[in-house]
Amino acid sequence: MIRRIWPLLCLLLLLCGCGWGTEDQDVPLLILRYADNQPEDYPTTRAAEYFAQLVEARTQGKIRVRLYCNGELGDENQVFEQVQFGGIDLARFSLGTMSDSSPLFEVLALPFLYDDAEHMWRVLDGPIGEKFLMGTRQADIIGLSWFDAGARSFYTREPIHCLEDLRGLTIRVQESTLMSRMVELLGARPVEIPYNDVYSAMQTAKIDGAENNWPSYAATGHYQAARYYLLDRHSRLPEMQVMSTVALDKIAAIDEDYVTIVRQCAKECALYERELWKEQEAASEEQIREYGCVVTELASQELEAFRRAVEPMYEEYSPEQQALIQQIRDS
Ligand code: GCU
């Protein structure tokens, strides 16, 4: 008897082993590649992981997002081009670099544009921010959501306290004409270097300093070589989470509703990123102060000197852009 039913039993076991009931769920129909130049436990990459989990859960495993950190897929400018033609599906960019790839975004990256974080979020979470996300189509990408990246300040190998101290120093900036122009107007010499190459430039004293927010200053280890952080908060460069139009079409081809789902997941993970950012900003500042870096708060008349120095950047825009700047300032 057992000999007769044995082949049947074997077949049954084999089918169960193959996971017939779950096979559909286990095999995604689409795998999307997501690029970020920050390390794995950074607010932006943790938010990207959360995004991946949300997307996978809400598409019943049909869409999977694979995250590549540390600039593994290239520096921001290279990744931007790849997203434009669909070689990379998703990414997160600093508006500093993005404004170079697409001047559309320049206005939002101007120094001393916002009074503080609340002002920036009023702009980005309101009609202006939404218009910029929609406007990304003109740059052949799809803007999904806004991430926080705090305020950027200068840090150097030698002590600096005021504008005059910056004069003649070689300062690393993002690959961005806008950021180079700003540093020039502040009297220093800008050198454009991709983010993940700054550490060695700092170590070998190819540069005298750079500028970034607390979490980046800490995560990159730059604070060990450049111990002087001048809290001038010259720029708030928000970051955008984006998707390629090719990825959008592929998602829509599986199910039109999945496009809405993916957009919603992006918005939710951005709110999560903003929470993580606040925690990380405080933790990084503490870590840096404990390490013994010299943190100098810029005196108010010095802050005015910084503002005045970059004023010509505002005059270089067309009347429409001037109107937009005014609208942002009034928000
Ligand atoms: C921040 C930002 C990065 C950017 C970097 C830079 O760390 O999060 O996306 O590349 O600044 O200064 O290049």
mmCIF file of C-alpha atoms and ligand atoms in Angstrom:
data_model
loop_
_atom_site.group_PDB
_atom_site.id
_atom_site.type_symbol
_atom_site.label_atom_id
_atom_site.label_comp_id
_atom_site.label_asym_id
_atom_site.label_seq_id
_atom_site.Cartn_x
_atom_site.Cartn_y
_atom_site.Cartn_z
ATOM 1 C CA MET A 1 0.000 0.000 0.000
ATOM 2 C CA ILE A 2 2.652 2.472 1.153
ATOM 3 C CA ARG A 3 4.697 1.558 -1.911
ATOM 4 C CA ARG A 4 1.781 2.539 -4.144
ATOM 5 C CA ILE A 5 1.100 5.927 -2.526
ATOM 6 C CA TRP A 6 4.821 6.773 -2.070
ATOM 7 C CA PRO A 7 5.234 8.616 -5.434
ATOM 8 C CA LEU A 8 2.118 10.587 -4.627
ATOM 9 C CA LEU A 9 3.467 11.564 -1.207
ATOM 10 C CA CYS A 10 6.776 12.590 -2.771
ATOM 11 C CA LEU A 11 4.992 14.816 -5.277
ATOM 12 C CA LEU A 12 2.968 16.422 -2.493
ATOM 13 C CA LEU A 13 6.084 17.121 -0.413
ATOM 14 C CA LEU A 14 7.823 18.577 -3.449
ATOM 15 C CA LEU A 15 4.936 20.924 -4.178
ATOM 16 C CA CYS A 16 4.807 22.095 -0.552
ATOM 17 C CA GLY A 17 8.564 22.596 -0.553
ATOM 18 C CA CYS A 18 8.293 24.797 -3.639
ATOM 19 C CA GLY A 19 5.938 27.028 -1.652
ATOM 20 C CA TRP A 20 3.226 27.092 -4.253
ATOM 21 C CA GLY A 21 0.929 29.057 -2.014
ATOM 22 C CA THR A 22 3.490 31.815 -1.515
ATOM 23 C CA GLU A 23 5.393 31.741 -4.782
ATOM 24 C CA ASP A 24 3.626 34.816 -6.156
ATOM 25 C CA GLN A 25 4.529 36.782 -3.061
ATOM 26 C CA ASP A 26 8.149 35.690 -2.984
ATOM 27 C CA VAL A 27 9.035 36.623 -6.523
ATOM 28 C CA PRO A 28 8.802 40.373 -7.148
ATOM 29 C CA LEU A 29 7.692 41.517 -10.576
ATOM 30 C CA LEU A 30 9.908 44.582 -10.359
ATOM 31 C CA ILE A 31 13.129 45.355 -8.495
ATOM 32 C CA LEU A 32 13.963 49.059 -8.234
ATOM 33 C CA ARG A 33 17.488 50.327 -7.543
ATOM 34 C CA TYR A 34 17.713 53.220 -5.074
ATOM 35 C CA ALA A 35 20.915 55.294 -4.710
ATOM 36 C CA ASP A 36 22.078 57.397 -1.752
ATOM 37 C CA ASN A 37 25.584 58.660 -1.030
ATOM 38 C CA GLN A 38 25.226 58.462 2.752
ATOM 39 C CA PRO A 39 26.200 55.486 4.945
ATOM 40 C CA GLU A 40 23.760 52.802 6.034
ATOM 41 C CA ASP A 41 22.652 54.137 9.421
ATOM 42 C CA TYR A 42 22.117 57.754 8.322
ATOM 43 C CA PRO A 43 18.656 59.401 8.520
ATOM 44 C CA THR A 44 18.222 59.463 4.732
ATOM 45 C CA THR A 45 19.213 55.824 4.222
ATOM 46 C CA ARG A 46 17.166 54.633 7.196
ATOM 47 C CA ALA A 47 14.189 56.449 5.687
ATOM 48 C CA ALA A 48 14.943 54.800 2.337
ATOM 49 C CA GLU A 49 14.891 51.396 4.033
ATOM 50 C CA TYR A 50 11.541 52.270 5.558
ATOM 51 C CA PHE A 51 10.318 53.309 2.094
ATOM 52 C CA ALA A 52 11.438 49.916 0.729
ATOM 53 C CA GLN A 53 9.535 48.090 3.476
ATOM 54 C CA LEU A 54 6.378 50.121 2.888
ATOM 55 C CA VAL A 55 6.477 49.612 -0.870
ATOM 56 C CA GLU A 56 7.060 45.890 -0.577
ATOM 57 C CA ALA A 57 4.281 45.431 1.993
ATOM 58 C CA ARG A 58 1.728 47.556 0.133
ATOM 59 C CA THR A 59 2.342 45.956 -3.246
ATOM 60 C CA GLN A 60 2.133 42.452 -1.726
ATOM 61 C CA GLY A 61 5.781 41.893 -2.557
ATOM 62 C CA LYS A 62 5.309 42.676 -6.259
ATOM 63 C CA ILE A 63 7.710 45.630 -6.086
ATOM 64 C CA ARG A 64 11.003 45.420 -4.236
ATOM 65 C CA VAL A 65 13.383 48.319 -3.624
ATOM 66 C CA ARG A 66 17.094 47.566 -3.341
ATOM 67 C CA LEU A 67 19.084 50.267 -1.589
ATOM 68 C CA TYR A 68 22.691 51.141 -2.504
ATOM 69 C CA CYS A 69 24.416 53.366 0.069
ATOM 70 C CA ASN A 70 27.766 55.192 0.322
ATOM 71 C CA GLY A 71 27.618 56.424 -3.264
ATOM 72 C CA GLU A 72 28.065 52.844 -4.495
ATOM 73 C CA LEU A 73 26.211 53.689 -7.727
ATOM 74 C CA GLY A 74 28.196 56.902 -8.315
ATOM 75 C CA ASP A 75 28.400 60.440 -7.024
ATOM 76 C CA GLU A 76 25.292 62.630 -7.006
ATOM 77 C CA ASN A 77 25.829 64.202 -10.426
ATOM 78 C CA GLN A 78 26.405 60.830 -12.072
ATOM 79 C CA VAL A 79 23.401 59.312 -10.336
ATOM 80 C CA PHE A 80 21.248 62.268 -11.415
ATOM 81 C CA GLU A 81 22.072 61.583 -15.080
ATOM 82 C CA GLN A 82 21.364 57.890 -14.595
ATOM 83 C CA VAL A 83 17.985 58.644 -13.048
ATOM 84 C CA GLN A 84 17.208 60.928 -15.999
ATOM 85 C CA PHE A 85 17.581 58.109 -18.482
ATOM 86 C CA GLY A 86 16.310 55.334 -16.221
ATOM 87 C CA GLY A 87 19.586 53.545 -15.402
ATOM 88 C CA ILE A 88 18.838 54.086 -11.705
ATOM 89 C CA ASP A 89 15.229 54.058 -10.514
ATOM 90 C CA LEU A 90 15.246 56.030 -7.278
ATOM 91 C CA ALA A 91 17.600 58.369 -5.455
ATOM 92 C CA ARG A 92 17.937 61.089 -2.848
ATOM 93 C CA PHE A 93 19.780 64.284 -3.758
ATOM 94 C CA SER A 94 20.983 67.404 -2.013
ATOM 95 C CA LEU A 95 19.577 70.470 -3.780
ATOM 96 C CA GLY A 96 23.147 71.788 -3.870
ATOM 97 C CA THR A 97 24.173 69.222 -6.455
ATOM 98 C CA MET A 98 20.764 68.958 -8.035
ATOM 99 C CA SER A 99 20.774 72.667 -8.845
ATOM 100 C CA ASP A 100 23.829 72.101 -10.997
ATOM 101 C CA SER A 101 22.270 69.287 -12.974
ATOM 102 C CA SER A 102 19.117 71.315 -13.362
ATOM 103 C CA PRO A 103 19.215 75.115 -12.743
ATOM 104 C CA LEU A 104 15.454 74.956 -12.116
ATOM 105 C CA PHE A 105 16.212 74.213 -8.483
ATOM 106 C CA GLU A 106 18.832 76.900 -7.928
ATOM 107 C CA VAL A 107 16.562 79.384 -6.225
ATOM 108 C CA LEU A 108 15.710 76.925 -3.437
ATOM 109 C CA ALA A 109 19.415 76.454 -2.685
ATOM 110 C CA LEU A 110 20.352 80.124 -2.267
ATOM 111 C CA PRO A 111 22.298 80.992 0.909
ATOM 112 C CA PHE A 112 20.401 82.711 3.726
ATOM 113 C CA LEU A 113 17.115 82.190 1.878
ATOM 114 C CA TYR A 114 15.132 80.955 4.865
ATOM 115 C CA ASP A 115 15.008 82.474 8.346
ATOM 116 C CA ASP A 116 15.001 79.072 10.009
ATOM 117 C CA ALA A 117 13.845 75.456 9.617
ATOM 118 C CA GLU A 118 10.164 76.325 10.193
ATOM 119 C CA HIS A 119 10.303 78.880 7.406
ATOM 120 C CA MET A 120 11.827 76.336 5.013
ATOM 121 C CA TRP A 121 9.156 73.751 5.813
ATOM 122 C CA ARG A 122 6.375 76.287 5.325
ATOM 123 C CA VAL A 123 7.753 76.823 1.823
ATOM 124 C CA LEU A 124 8.453 73.187 0.928
ATOM 125 C CA ASP A 125 5.259 71.753 2.399
ATOM 126 C CA GLY A 126 3.182 74.475 0.763
ATOM 127 C CA PRO A 127 2.292 75.269 -2.855
ATOM 128 C CA ILE A 128 5.853 76.365 -3.760
ATOM 129 C CA GLY A 129 7.382 73.067 -2.640
ATOM 130 C CA GLU A 130 4.656 71.119 -4.437
ATOM 131 C CA LYS A 131 5.218 73.149 -7.605
ATOM 132 C CA PHE A 132 8.917 72.288 -7.499
ATOM 133 C CA LEU A 133 8.160 68.582 -7.052
ATOM 134 C CA MET A 134 5.808 68.709 -10.050
ATOM 135 C CA GLY A 135 8.305 70.806 -12.009
ATOM 136 C CA THR A 136 10.883 68.012 -11.878
ATOM 137 C CA ARG A 137 9.224 66.615 -15.031
ATOM 138 C CA GLN A 138 11.028 69.363 -16.940
ATOM 139 C CA ALA A 139 14.295 67.847 -15.714
ATOM 140 C CA ASP A 140 13.137 64.364 -16.824
ATOM 141 C CA ILE A 141 12.723 63.029 -13.309
ATOM 142 C CA ILE A 142 9.836 62.647 -10.853
ATOM 143 C CA GLY A 143 10.129 64.485 -7.541
ATOM 144 C CA LEU A 144 8.511 62.470 -4.747
ATOM 145 C CA SER A 145 9.202 64.116 -1.403
ATOM 146 C CA TRP A 146 11.371 66.489 0.632
ATOM 147 C CA PHE A 147 13.927 65.357 3.201
ATOM 148 C CA ASP A 148 15.541 67.490 5.888
ATOM 149 C CA ALA A 149 19.282 68.199 5.815
ATOM 150 C CA GLY A 150 19.498 70.958 8.395
ATOM 151 C CA ALA A 151 21.752 73.971 8.040
ATOM 152 C CA ARG A 152 25.290 73.992 6.675
ATOM 153 C CA SER A 153 28.253 75.780 8.263
ATOM 154 C CA PHE A 154 31.963 76.046 7.519
ATOM 155 C CA TYR A 155 34.619 73.895 9.171
ATOM 156 C CA THR A 156 38.354 74.262 8.816
ATOM 157 C CA ARG A 157 41.720 72.878 9.829
ATOM 158 C CA GLU A 158 42.757 76.225 11.373
ATOM 159 C CA PRO A 159 40.633 78.415 13.667
ATOM 160 C CA ILE A 160 38.105 80.760 12.017
ATOM 161 C CA HIS A 161 35.814 83.250 13.733
ATOM 162 C CA CYS A 162 34.673 85.715 11.118
ATOM 163 C CA LEU A 163 34.347 86.410 7.399
ATOM 164 C CA GLU A 164 37.862 87.803 7.193
ATOM 165 C CA ASP A 165 39.277 84.459 8.414
ATOM 166 C CA LEU A 166 37.794 82.697 5.375
ATOM 167 C CA ARG A 167 39.707 84.927 2.973
ATOM 168 C CA GLY A 168 41.997 82.949 0.659
ATOM 169 C CA LEU A 169 41.205 79.542 2.204
ATOM 170 C CA THR A 170 40.638 76.578 -0.109
ATOM 171 C CA ILE A 171 37.166 75.310 0.651
ATOM 172 C CA ARG A 172 35.601 72.162 -0.717
ATOM 173 C CA VAL A 173 32.119 72.607 -2.148
ATOM 174 C CA GLN A 174 29.648 70.283 -3.807
ATOM 175 C CA GLU A 175 29.868 69.940 -7.580
ATOM 176 C CA SER A 176 27.751 73.020 -7.919
ATOM 177 C CA THR A 177 28.273 76.367 -9.633
ATOM 178 C CA LEU A 178 25.938 77.933 -7.122
ATOM 179 C CA MET A 179 27.944 76.739 -4.115
ATOM 180 C CA SER A 180 31.229 77.738 -5.789
ATOM 181 C CA ARG A 181 29.860 81.210 -6.441
ATOM 182 C CA MET A 182 28.826 81.543 -2.804
ATOM 183 C CA VAL A 183 32.277 80.580 -1.517
ATOM 184 C CA GLU A 184 33.940 82.968 -3.977
ATOM 185 C CA LEU A 185 31.763 85.832 -2.759
ATOM 186 C CA LEU A 186 32.750 84.971 0.798
ATOM 187 C CA GLY A 187 36.369 85.494 -0.200
ATOM 188 C CA ALA A 188 37.558 81.867 -0.214
ATOM 189 C CA ARG A 189 38.696 79.613 -3.059
ATOM 190 C CA PRO A 190 36.132 76.914 -3.913
ATOM 191 C CA VAL A 191 37.150 73.433 -5.031
ATOM 192 C CA GLU A 192 34.385 71.142 -6.265
ATOM 193 C CA ILE A 193 34.878 67.599 -4.972
ATOM 194 C CA PRO A 194 32.276 64.793 -4.800
ATOM 195 C CA TYR A 195 31.127 64.037 -1.262
ATOM 196 C CA ASN A 196 32.702 60.618 -0.911
ATOM 197 C CA ASP A 197 36.150 61.934 -1.966
ATOM 198 C CA VAL A 198 36.333 64.810 0.533
ATOM 199 C CA TYR A 199 37.793 62.726 3.351
ATOM 200 C CA SER A 200 41.054 62.045 1.538
ATOM 201 C CA ALA A 201 41.302 65.679 0.354
ATOM 202 C CA MET A 202 40.918 66.687 3.992
ATOM 203 C CA GLN A 203 43.485 64.160 5.230
ATOM 204 C CA THR A 204 46.071 65.175 2.661
ATOM 205 C CA ALA A 205 45.494 68.892 3.333
ATOM 206 C CA LYS A 206 44.513 69.484 -0.293
ATOM 207 C CA ILE A 207 41.767 71.665 1.168
ATOM 208 C CA ASP A 208 41.680 73.939 4.217
ATOM 209 C CA GLY A 209 38.092 73.164 4.999
ATOM 210 C CA ALA A 210 34.581 72.437 3.784
ATOM 211 C CA GLU A 211 30.999 73.118 4.804
ATOM 212 C CA ASN A 212 28.193 70.826 5.815
ATOM 213 C CA ASN A 213 25.527 70.037 8.408
ATOM 214 C CA TRP A 214 26.235 68.401 11.806
ATOM 215 C CA PRO A 215 25.333 64.812 10.819
ATOM 216 C CA SER A 216 27.503 64.878 7.663
ATOM 217 C CA TYR A 217 30.409 66.518 9.503
ATOM 218 C CA ALA A 218 30.205 63.692 12.057
ATOM 219 C CA ALA A 219 29.430 60.733 9.760
ATOM 220 C CA THR A 220 32.272 61.493 7.349
ATOM 221 C CA GLY A 221 34.846 61.848 10.127
ATOM 222 C CA HIS A 222 35.883 65.240 8.703
ATOM 223 C CA TYR A 223 35.793 66.668 12.236
ATOM 224 C CA GLN A 224 38.926 64.707 13.073
ATOM 225 C CA ALA A 225 40.986 66.635 10.521
ATOM 226 C CA ALA A 226 39.099 69.949 10.527
ATOM 227 C CA ARG A 227 38.311 70.695 14.168
ATOM 228 C CA TYR A 228 36.959 74.240 13.863
ATOM 229 C CA TYR A 229 33.227 74.544 13.151
ATOM 230 C CA LEU A 230 31.922 78.050 12.597
ATOM 231 C CA LEU A 231 28.169 78.047 13.125
ATOM 232 C CA ASP A 232 27.214 80.507 10.376
ATOM 233 C CA ARG A 233 24.316 78.351 9.016
ATOM 234 C CA HIS A 234 24.753 79.892 5.570
ATOM 235 C CA SER A 235 22.619 77.400 3.648
ATOM 236 C CA ARG A 236 19.676 75.168 4.233
ATOM 237 C CA LEU A 237 19.829 72.711 1.373
ATOM 238 C CA PRO A 238 16.770 70.504 1.468
ATOM 239 C CA GLU A 239 16.977 67.125 -0.218
ATOM 240 C CA MET A 240 14.662 65.554 -2.728
ATOM 241 C CA GLN A 241 13.693 61.936 -3.098
ATOM 242 C CA VAL A 242 13.201 61.240 -6.796
ATOM 243 C CA MET A 243 12.200 58.496 -9.209
ATOM 244 C CA SER A 244 12.958 57.958 -12.880
ATOM 245 C CA THR A 245 10.146 58.302 -15.407
ATOM 246 C CA VAL A 246 11.103 54.846 -16.705
ATOM 247 C CA ALA A 247 10.486 53.347 -13.240
ATOM 248 C CA LEU A 248 7.162 55.182 -13.034
ATOM 249 C CA ASP A 249 6.035 53.636 -16.326
ATOM 250 C CA LYS A 250 7.126 50.162 -15.232
ATOM 251 C CA ILE A 251 5.201 50.503 -11.964
ATOM 252 C CA ALA A 252 2.098 51.733 -13.809
ATOM 253 C CA ALA A 253 2.336 48.800 -16.212
ATOM 254 C CA ILE A 254 1.954 46.390 -13.277
ATOM 255 C CA ASP A 255 -0.884 48.312 -11.679
ATOM 256 C CA GLU A 256 -1.842 52.002 -12.011
ATOM 257 C CA ASP A 257 -2.732 52.057 -8.294
ATOM 258 C CA TYR A 258 0.839 51.157 -7.404
ATOM 259 C CA VAL A 259 1.987 54.591 -8.612
ATOM 260 C CA THR A 260 -0.206 56.237 -5.989
ATOM 261 C CA ILE A 261 1.012 53.749 -3.405
ATOM 262 C CA VAL A 262 4.682 54.435 -4.170
ATOM 263 C CA ARG A 263 4.109 58.199 -4.020
ATOM 264 C CA GLN A 264 2.344 57.825 -0.678
ATOM 265 C CA CYS A 265 5.179 55.648 0.711
ATOM 266 C CA ALA A 266 7.647 58.369 -0.326
ATOM 267 C CA LYS A 267 5.696 61.033 1.553
ATOM 268 C CA GLU A 268 5.470 58.850 4.658
ATOM 269 C CA CYS A 269 9.148 57.945 4.678
ATOM 270 C CA ALA A 270 10.039 61.634 4.293
ATOM 271 C CA LEU A 271 8.144 62.441 7.496
ATOM 272 C CA TYR A 272 10.054 59.639 9.176
ATOM 273 C CA GLU A 273 13.336 61.065 7.853
ATOM 274 C CA ARG A 274 12.545 64.471 9.335
ATOM 275 C CA GLU A 275 12.086 62.857 12.763
ATOM 276 C CA LEU A 276 15.308 60.887 12.441
ATOM 277 C CA TRP A 277 17.062 64.039 11.285
ATOM 278 C CA LYS A 278 16.209 65.966 14.445
ATOM 279 C CA GLU A 279 17.569 63.150 16.623
ATOM 280 C CA GLN A 280 20.697 62.723 14.523
ATOM 281 C CA GLU A 281 21.426 66.441 14.403
ATOM 282 C CA ALA A 282 21.415 66.656 18.201
ATOM 283 C CA ALA A 283 23.432 63.437 18.617
ATOM 284 C CA SER A 284 26.063 64.526 16.076
ATOM 285 C CA GLU A 285 26.475 67.934 17.652
ATOM 286 C CA GLU A 286 26.986 66.297 21.027
ATOM 287 C CA GLN A 287 29.485 63.810 19.615
ATOM 288 C CA ILE A 288 31.495 66.607 17.982
ATOM 289 C CA ARG A 289 31.552 68.814 21.043
ATOM 290 C CA GLU A 290 32.581 65.861 23.212
ATOM 291 C CA TYR A 291 35.387 65.053 20.799
ATOM 292 C CA GLY A 292 36.772 68.496 21.524
ATOM 293 C CA CYS A 293 36.075 70.347 18.286
ATOM 294 C CA VAL A 294 35.955 74.120 18.656
ATOM 295 C CA VAL A 295 32.448 75.319 17.832
ATOM 296 C CA THR A 296 32.089 79.079 17.356
ATOM 297 C CA GLU A 297 28.726 80.828 17.176
ATOM 298 C CA LEU A 298 28.928 83.631 14.624
ATOM 299 C CA ALA A 299 28.492 87.085 16.155
ATOM 300 C CA SER A 300 25.414 88.931 14.812
ATOM 301 C CA GLN A 301 27.354 91.707 13.021
ATOM 302 C CA GLU A 302 29.495 88.994 11.402
ATOM 303 C CA LEU A 303 26.374 87.163 10.299
ATOM 304 C CA GLU A 304 25.282 90.396 8.614
ATOM 305 C CA ALA A 305 28.661 90.565 6.858
ATOM 306 C CA PHE A 306 28.120 87.019 5.512
ATOM 307 C CA ARG A 307 24.635 87.916 4.299
ATOM 308 C CA ARG A 308 25.822 91.087 2.580
ATOM 309 C CA ALA A 309 28.697 89.262 0.891
ATOM 310 C CA VAL A 310 26.378 86.824 -0.894
ATOM 311 C CA GLU A 311 23.737 89.445 -1.781
ATOM 312 C CA PRO A 312 24.959 89.723 -5.426
ATOM 313 C CA MET A 313 23.757 86.131 -5.993
ATOM 314 C CA TYR A 314 20.199 87.351 -5.546
ATOM 315 C CA GLU A 315 20.622 90.101 -8.094
ATOM 316 C CA GLU A 316 21.689 87.648 -10.793
ATOM 317 C CA TYR A 317 18.169 86.281 -11.314
ATOM 318 C CA SER A 318 15.433 87.070 -13.826
ATOM 319 C CA PRO A 319 12.386 89.151 -12.741
ATOM 320 C CA GLU A 320 10.230 85.980 -12.479
ATOM 321 C CA GLN A 321 12.769 84.302 -10.258
ATOM 322 C CA GLN A 322 13.096 87.496 -8.213
ATOM 323 C CA ALA A 323 9.325 87.368 -7.703
ATOM 324 C CA LEU A 324 9.592 83.751 -6.561
ATOM 325 C CA ILE A 325 12.389 84.647 -4.139
ATOM 326 C CA GLN A 326 10.191 87.383 -2.718
ATOM 327 C CA GLN A 327 7.301 84.936 -2.397
ATOM 328 C CA ILE A 328 9.568 82.528 -0.507
ATOM 329 C CA ARG A 329 10.826 85.288 1.777
ATOM 330 C CA ASP A 330 7.253 86.371 2.512
ATOM 331 C CA SER A 331 6.098 82.824 3.303
HETATM 332 C C1 GCU B 1 25.095 66.405 2.516
HETATM 333 C C2 GCU B 1 24.070 65.717 1.646
HETATM 334 C C3 GCU B 1 24.710 64.887 0.546
HETATM 335 C C4 GCU B 1 25.680 65.757 -0.223
HETATM 336 C C5 GCU B 1 26.696 66.325 0.742
HETATM 337 C C6 GCU B 1 27.777 67.147 0.055
HETATM 338 O O1 GCU B 1 25.786 65.486 3.277
HETATM 339 O O2 GCU B 1 23.251 64.892 2.426
HETATM 340 O O3 GCU B 1 23.717 64.405 -0.293
HETATM 341 O O4 GCU B 1 26.306 65.031 -1.234
HETATM 342 O O5 GCU B 1 26.022 67.117 1.691
HETATM 343 O O6 GCU B 1 28.254 68.088 0.658
HETATM 344 O O7 GCU B 1 28.157 66.816 -1.068
#
